[in-house]
Amino acid sequence: MLIIMSVLGAVVMPHNLFLHSEVIQSREWNLEDETVIKKQLKYEFYDTLLSMVIGWAINSAMIILAASTFFKENIAVEELDQAQQLLVPLVGNNAGVIFAAALLLAGISSIITSGIAGASIFAGFYGEAYNTKDLHSKLGIILSFVPALLIIFLVGDPFKGLILLQMLLSVQLPITVFTQVYLTSSKKVMGKYVNSRSTTIILLLLGTMVTVLNIALLISLF
């Protein structure tokens, strides 16, 4: 269950739910023109959908590879170094180098998205859009990086640390989901762009499923 929840946290990272919206809205195009607003919403939907599908495909491929490499051979994975064995059947002796490069690029990508998300959220508290030249955006980036840096130095086992941190993302996910469902379903906030009743019901059901999984995780830990 811990692995399941860590995968869920890795695929649907809570901060990215904010970031996908901010990527479009921070451009601050003409917000008075109805045509422009509809175009923004359309491209924001496609951007989010494409990003989630790519993330789902990559994580699914990793799970399938792990199942065919480790589960089939009844190998217990206890160290991050073992993960490079996933690529041995495909690329041979270069598996270690390729896996290390992929892990480094994934880390850089996570740092960038986390920093931008932290900046956009913190700037949002002051009614501002994300802007690297703005003081509040800079503070948001620092506030997201400093705790991460401390964790890197404090975690002794990178493999277990990675799983636990992704699990914490999953535990936090219901808070983010229900908050956004509330905001997007509020006519006071969204005006005529408020969610339809059917959309709200579907979103609440999805949020409830994630919450139930998290409760099951907590029960299994004890």
JSON list of N, CA and C in Angstrom, two decimals, residues 70 76 122 144 171 177 181:
[
{"chain": "A", "resi": 70, "resn": "PHE", "atom": "N", "xyz": [11.57, -7.51, -11.73]},
{"chain": "A", "resi": 70, "resn": "PHE", "atom": "CA", "xyz": [11.74, -7.86, -10.32]},
{"chain": "A", "resi": 70, "resn": "PHE", "atom": "C", "xyz": [10.68, -8.84, -9.80]},
{"chain": "A", "resi": 76, "resn": "ALA", "atom": "N", "xyz": [13.43, -8.75, -4.31]},
{"chain": "A", "resi": 76, "resn": "ALA", "atom": "CA", "xyz": [13.00, -7.65, -3.45]},
{"chain": "A", "resi": 76, "resn": "ALA", "atom": "C", "xyz": [13.91, -6.45, -3.67]},
{"chain": "A", "resi": 122, "resn": "PHE", "atom": "N", "xyz": [2.79, 31.31, -3.38]},
{"chain": "A", "resi": 122, "resn": "PHE", "atom": "CA", "xyz": [3.15, 32.36, -2.42]},
{"chain": "A", "resi": 122, "resn": "PHE", "atom": "C", "xyz": [2.78, 33.74, -2.97]},
{"chain": "A", "resi": 144, "resn": "SER", "atom": "N", "xyz": [10.38, 26.87, -0.98]},
{"chain": "A", "resi": 144, "resn": "SER", "atom": "CA", "xyz": [10.20, 25.50, -1.46]},
{"chain": "A", "resi": 144, "resn": "SER", "atom": "C", "xyz": [11.53, 24.76, -1.55]},
{"chain": "A", "resi": 171, "resn": "VAL", "atom": "N", "xyz": [-0.75, 11.79, 0.65]},
{"chain": "A", "resi": 171, "resn": "VAL", "atom": "CA", "xyz": [-1.55, 12.07, 1.84]},
{"chain": "A", "resi": 171, "resn": "VAL", "atom": "C", "xyz": [-2.10, 13.50, 1.79]},
{"chain": "A", "resi": 177, "resn": "VAL", "atom": "N", "xyz": [-7.18, 18.59, -3.60]},
{"chain": "A", "resi": 177, "resn": "VAL", "atom": "CA", "xyz": [-8.29, 18.25, -4.50]},
{"chain": "A", "resi": 177, "resn": "VAL", "atom": "C", "xyz": [-9.60, 18.88, -4.01]},
{"chain": "A", "resi": 181, "resn": "VAL", "atom": "N", "xyz": [-11.88, 21.71, -5.76]},
{"chain": "A", "resi": 181, "resn": "VAL", "atom": "CA", "xyz": [-13.27, 21.40, -6.12]},
{"chain": "A", "resi": 181, "resn": "VAL", "atom": "C", "xyz": [-14.20, 22.46, -5.54]}
]
